[in-house]
Tab-separated table of C-alpha atoms in Angstrom:
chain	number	residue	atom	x	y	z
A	1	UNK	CA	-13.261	-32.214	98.764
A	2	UNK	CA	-14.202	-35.302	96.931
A	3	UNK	CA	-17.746	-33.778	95.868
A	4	UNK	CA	-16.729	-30.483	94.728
A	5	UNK	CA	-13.718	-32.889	92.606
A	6	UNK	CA	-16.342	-34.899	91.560
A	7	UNK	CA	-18.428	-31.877	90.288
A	8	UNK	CA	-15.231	-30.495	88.215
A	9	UNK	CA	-15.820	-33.561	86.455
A	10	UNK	CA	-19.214	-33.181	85.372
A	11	UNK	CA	-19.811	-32.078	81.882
A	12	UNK	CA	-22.354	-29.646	81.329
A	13	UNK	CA	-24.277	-30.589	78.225
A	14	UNK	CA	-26.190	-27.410	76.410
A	15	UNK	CA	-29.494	-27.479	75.132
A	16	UNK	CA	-30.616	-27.069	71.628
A	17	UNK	CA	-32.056	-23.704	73.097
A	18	UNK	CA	-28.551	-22.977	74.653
A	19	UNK	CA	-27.146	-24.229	71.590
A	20	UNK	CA	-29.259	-22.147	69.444
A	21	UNK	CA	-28.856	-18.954	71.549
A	22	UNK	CA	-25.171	-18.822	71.803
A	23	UNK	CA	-25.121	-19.110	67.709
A	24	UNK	CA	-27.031	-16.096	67.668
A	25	UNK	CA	-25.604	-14.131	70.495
A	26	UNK	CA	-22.127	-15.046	68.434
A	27	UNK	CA	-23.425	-13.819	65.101
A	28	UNK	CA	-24.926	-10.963	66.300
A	29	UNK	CA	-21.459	-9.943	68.478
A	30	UNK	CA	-19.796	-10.884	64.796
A	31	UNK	CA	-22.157	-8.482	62.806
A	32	UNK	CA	-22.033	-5.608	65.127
A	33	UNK	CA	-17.827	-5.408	65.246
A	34	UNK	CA	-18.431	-5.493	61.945
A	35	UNK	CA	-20.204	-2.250	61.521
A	36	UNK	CA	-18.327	-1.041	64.481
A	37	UNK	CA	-15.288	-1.775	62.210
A	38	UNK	CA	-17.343	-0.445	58.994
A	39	UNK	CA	-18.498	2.805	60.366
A	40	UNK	CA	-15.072	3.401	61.780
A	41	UNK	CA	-13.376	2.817	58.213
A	42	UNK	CA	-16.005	5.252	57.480
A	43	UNK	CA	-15.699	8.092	59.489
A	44	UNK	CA	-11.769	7.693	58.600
A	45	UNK	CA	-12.886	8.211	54.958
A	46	UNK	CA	-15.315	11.008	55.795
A	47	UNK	CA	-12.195	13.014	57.441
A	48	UNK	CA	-10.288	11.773	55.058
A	49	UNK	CA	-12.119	13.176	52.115
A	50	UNK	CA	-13.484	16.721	53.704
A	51	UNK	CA	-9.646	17.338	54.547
A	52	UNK	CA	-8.968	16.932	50.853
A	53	UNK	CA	-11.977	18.969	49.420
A	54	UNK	CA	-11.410	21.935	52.704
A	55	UNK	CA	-7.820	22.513	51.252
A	56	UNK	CA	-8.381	21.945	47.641
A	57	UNK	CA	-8.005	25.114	45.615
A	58	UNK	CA	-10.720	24.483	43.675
A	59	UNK	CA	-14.217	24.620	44.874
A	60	UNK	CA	-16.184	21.046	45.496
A	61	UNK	CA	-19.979	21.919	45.368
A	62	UNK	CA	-23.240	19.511	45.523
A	63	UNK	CA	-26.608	20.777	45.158
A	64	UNK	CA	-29.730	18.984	45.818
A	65	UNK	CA	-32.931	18.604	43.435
A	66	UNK	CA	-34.197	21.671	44.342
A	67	UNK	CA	-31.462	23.532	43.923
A	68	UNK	CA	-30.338	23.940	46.978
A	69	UNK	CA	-26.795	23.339	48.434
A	70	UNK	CA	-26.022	20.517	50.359
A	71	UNK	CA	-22.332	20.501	50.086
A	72	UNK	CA	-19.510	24.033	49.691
A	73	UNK	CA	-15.772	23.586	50.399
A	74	UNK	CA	-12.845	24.330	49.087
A	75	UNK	CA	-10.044	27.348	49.835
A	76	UNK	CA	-11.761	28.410	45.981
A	77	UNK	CA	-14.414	30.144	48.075
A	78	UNK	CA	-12.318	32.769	49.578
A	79	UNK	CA	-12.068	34.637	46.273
A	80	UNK	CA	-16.154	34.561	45.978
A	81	UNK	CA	-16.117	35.916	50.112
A	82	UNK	CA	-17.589	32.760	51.406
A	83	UNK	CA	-16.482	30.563	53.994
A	84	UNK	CA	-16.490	26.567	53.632
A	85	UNK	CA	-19.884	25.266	54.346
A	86	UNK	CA	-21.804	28.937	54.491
A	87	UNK	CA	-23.895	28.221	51.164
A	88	UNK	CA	-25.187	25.174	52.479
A	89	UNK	CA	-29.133	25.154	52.922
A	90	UNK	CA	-28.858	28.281	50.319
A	91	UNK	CA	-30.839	28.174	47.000
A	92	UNK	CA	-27.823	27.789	43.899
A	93	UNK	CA	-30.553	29.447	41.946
A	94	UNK	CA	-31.770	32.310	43.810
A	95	UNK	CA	-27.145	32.919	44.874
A	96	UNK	CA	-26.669	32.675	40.922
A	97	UNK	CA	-29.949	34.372	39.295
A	98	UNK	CA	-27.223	37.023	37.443
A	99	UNK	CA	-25.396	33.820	35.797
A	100	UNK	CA	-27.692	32.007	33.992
A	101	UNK	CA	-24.714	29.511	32.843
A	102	UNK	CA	-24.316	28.699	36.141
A	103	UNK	CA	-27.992	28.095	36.387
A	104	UNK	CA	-28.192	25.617	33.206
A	105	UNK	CA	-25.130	23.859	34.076
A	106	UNK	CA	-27.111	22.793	37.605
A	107	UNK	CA	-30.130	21.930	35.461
A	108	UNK	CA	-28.414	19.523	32.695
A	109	UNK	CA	-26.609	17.641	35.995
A	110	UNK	CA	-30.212	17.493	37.603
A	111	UNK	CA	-31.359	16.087	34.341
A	112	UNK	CA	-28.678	13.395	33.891
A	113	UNK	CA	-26.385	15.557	31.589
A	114	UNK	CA	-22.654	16.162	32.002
A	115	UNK	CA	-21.747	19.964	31.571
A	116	UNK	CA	-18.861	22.561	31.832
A	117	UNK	CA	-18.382	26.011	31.087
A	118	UNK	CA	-15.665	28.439	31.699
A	119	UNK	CA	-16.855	31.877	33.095
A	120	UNK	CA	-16.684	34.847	34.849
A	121	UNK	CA	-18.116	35.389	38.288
A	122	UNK	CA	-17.835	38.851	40.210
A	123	UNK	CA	-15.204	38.321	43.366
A	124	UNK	CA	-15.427	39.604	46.804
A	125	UNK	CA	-13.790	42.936	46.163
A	126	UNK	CA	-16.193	42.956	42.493
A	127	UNK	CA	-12.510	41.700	40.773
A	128	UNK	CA	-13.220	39.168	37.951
A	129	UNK	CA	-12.581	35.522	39.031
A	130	UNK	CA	-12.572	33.519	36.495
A	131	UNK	CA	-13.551	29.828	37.289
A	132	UNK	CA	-13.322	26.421	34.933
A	133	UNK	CA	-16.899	24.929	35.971
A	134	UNK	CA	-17.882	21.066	35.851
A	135	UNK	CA	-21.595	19.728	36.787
A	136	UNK	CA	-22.312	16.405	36.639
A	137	UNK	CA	-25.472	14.023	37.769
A	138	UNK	CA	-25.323	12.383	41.186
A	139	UNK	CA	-27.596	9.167	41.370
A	140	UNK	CA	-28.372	7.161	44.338
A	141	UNK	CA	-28.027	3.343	43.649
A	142	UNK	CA	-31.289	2.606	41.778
A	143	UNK	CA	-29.898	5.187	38.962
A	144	UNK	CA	-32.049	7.690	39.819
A	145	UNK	CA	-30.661	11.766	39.832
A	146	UNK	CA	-31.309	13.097	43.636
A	147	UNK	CA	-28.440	15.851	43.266
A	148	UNK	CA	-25.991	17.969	40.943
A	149	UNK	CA	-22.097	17.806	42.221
A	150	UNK	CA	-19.232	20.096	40.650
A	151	UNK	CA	-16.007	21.333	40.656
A	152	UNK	CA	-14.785	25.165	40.381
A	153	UNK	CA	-11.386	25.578	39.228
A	154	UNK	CA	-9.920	29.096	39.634
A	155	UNK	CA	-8.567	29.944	36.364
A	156	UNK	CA	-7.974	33.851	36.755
A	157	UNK	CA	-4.057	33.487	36.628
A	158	UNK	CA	-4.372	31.433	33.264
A	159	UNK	CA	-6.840	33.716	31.944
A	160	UNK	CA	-5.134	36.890	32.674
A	161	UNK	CA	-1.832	35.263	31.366
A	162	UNK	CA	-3.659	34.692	28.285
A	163	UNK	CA	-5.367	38.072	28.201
A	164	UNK	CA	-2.029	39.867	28.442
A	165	UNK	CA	-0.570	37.388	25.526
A	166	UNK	CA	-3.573	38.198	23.502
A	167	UNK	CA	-2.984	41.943	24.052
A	168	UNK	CA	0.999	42.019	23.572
A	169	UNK	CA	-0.089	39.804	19.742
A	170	UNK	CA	-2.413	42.544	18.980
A	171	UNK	CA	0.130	45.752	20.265
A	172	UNK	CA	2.605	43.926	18.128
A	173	UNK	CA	0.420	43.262	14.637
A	174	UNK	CA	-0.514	47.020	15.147
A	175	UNK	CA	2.917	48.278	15.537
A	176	UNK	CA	3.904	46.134	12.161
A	177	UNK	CA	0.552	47.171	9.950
A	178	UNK	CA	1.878	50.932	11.475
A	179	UNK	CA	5.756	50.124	10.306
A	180	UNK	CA	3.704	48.149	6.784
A	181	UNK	CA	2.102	51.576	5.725
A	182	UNK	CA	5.045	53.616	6.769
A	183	UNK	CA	6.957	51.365	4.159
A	184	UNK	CA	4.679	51.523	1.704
A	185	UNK	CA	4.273	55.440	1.824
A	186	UNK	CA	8.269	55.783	1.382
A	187	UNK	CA	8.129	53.042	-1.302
A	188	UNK	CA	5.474	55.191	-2.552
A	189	UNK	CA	7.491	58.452	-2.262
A	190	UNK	CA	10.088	56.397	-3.813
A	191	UNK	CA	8.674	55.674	-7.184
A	192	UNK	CA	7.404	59.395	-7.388
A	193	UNK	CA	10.968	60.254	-6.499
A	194	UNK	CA	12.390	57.667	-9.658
A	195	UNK	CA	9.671	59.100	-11.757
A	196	UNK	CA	10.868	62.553	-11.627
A	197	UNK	CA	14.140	61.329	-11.814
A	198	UNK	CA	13.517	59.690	-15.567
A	199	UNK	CA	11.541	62.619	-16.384
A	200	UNK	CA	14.477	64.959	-15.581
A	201	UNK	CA	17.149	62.723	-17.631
A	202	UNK	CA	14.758	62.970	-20.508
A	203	UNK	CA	14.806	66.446	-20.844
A	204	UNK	CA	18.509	66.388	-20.038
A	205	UNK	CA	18.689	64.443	-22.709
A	206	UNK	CA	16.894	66.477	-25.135
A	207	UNK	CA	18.695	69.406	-24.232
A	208	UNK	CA	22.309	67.681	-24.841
A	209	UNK	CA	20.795	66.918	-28.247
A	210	UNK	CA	19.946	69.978	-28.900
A	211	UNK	CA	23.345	71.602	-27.964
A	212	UNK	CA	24.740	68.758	-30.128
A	213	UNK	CA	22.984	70.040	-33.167
C-alpha cells in the first residue's frame, strides 16, 4: 500500500521528444476538426445553394472551356424538355448550333466579356419560349477564365403581354387612320355639298333679279 502511494506521487516528467510529439499530435487533431468543421460548413452550402438553383425559375447554367456543360438546373428547363442536370457532359455548342446568339454569348464569357441577350428558343412542344440570357466569365483564383456561367430568365409571359399591347396600339391607330379618312371624305363631301350650295344661291339670286327687273 505504501509503494503503490508512493508511486501516485511520482511525477512523470516528458521528454523534449514527448514534448514535441504531443504539440504535433495536438495541432494536427486541431487542423483536422477544422476541416472536418470546414467541409461540413461546406457541404451545408453545397445543399444549400443546389436547393436554391433546383427550384429557381430561371435556369442556372455553367459551361466549361470547351464548351461543354458542367452545370444545368433550374425548374426553367422544363419548358426546353430537359431535366436538371441532363445537359451536363453535353457540348453548349453542338445543343445550340441553330442559335448562334447563344453561341457568342458563351464565347465573349470564355473570353472575359460580360454579355446578355434576350431571345427566342424553340420549347418542348416547338412553342416559343422566350428567355432573358446573361453570360459572364468564371475565373479560378489566379484570374484566369476556365468556364462561362449564366442565367436564363423565362420571359414568355412578359413578352407575350407586350406582344398583345403592341398589337391592341396598332388595331387601335388603324381603327383611328380608318375613322381619320372616313372624316375627311365627309368633310370632303361637305365642301362639295357647300359649293353647290353657293352656286345654287347665285343663280337664285340672279333669277330674283331678273324677276325684279
Amino acid at each position: 500500500t505504501r509503494r503503490s502511494s508512493d508511486l501516485s506521487k511520482t511525477k512523470h516528467s516528458f521528454s523534449k521528444e514527448e514534448k514535441e510529439l504531443l504539440n504535433t499530435i495536438g495541432t494536427e487533431t486541431g487542423i483536422l476538426i477544422s476541416r472536418m468543421q470546414a467541409e461540413e460548413a461546406l457541404r451545408e452550402s453545397e445543399q444549400k445553394f443546389r436547393s436554391i438553383i433546383t427550384e429557381a425559375e430561371a435556369i442556372i447554367f455553367m459551361i466549361d472551356d470547351e464548351g461543354k456543360f458542367i452545370l444545368s438546373e433550374g425548374r426553367g428547363l422544363t419548358k426546353l424538355g430537359l431535366k436538371p442536370g441532363q445537359a451536363v457532359g453535353a457540348s453548349a455548342f453542338e445543343m445550340y448550333k441553330d442559335y448562334p446568339l447563344i453561341i457568342k454569348g458563351i464565347k465573349s464569357a470564355l473570353k472575359g466579356e460580360i454579355f446578355r441577350e434576350v431571345m427566342m428558343v424553340k420549347g418542348k412542344d416547338d412553342d416559343e419560349v422566350y428567355f432573358d440570357i446573361f453570360y459572364s466569365p468564371y475565373t479560378d483564383n489566379k484570374g484566369k477564365v476556365i468556364a462561362c456561367i449564366g442565367m436564363a430568365i423565362d420571359i414568355t409571359s412578359a413578352k407575350n403581354a407586350e406582344e398583345e399591347l403592341k398589337h391592341s396600339r396598332e388595331l387601335i391607330k388603324k381603327e383611328i387612320e380608318q375613322k381619320t379618312k372616313k372624316l375627311l371624305k365627309a368633310e370632303d363631301k361637305l365642301k362639295i355639298a357647300n359649293l353647290k350650295l353657293k352656286d345654287y344661291a347665285k343663280k337664285l339670286d340672279l333669277k330674283i333679279r331678273r324677276i325684279d327687273e
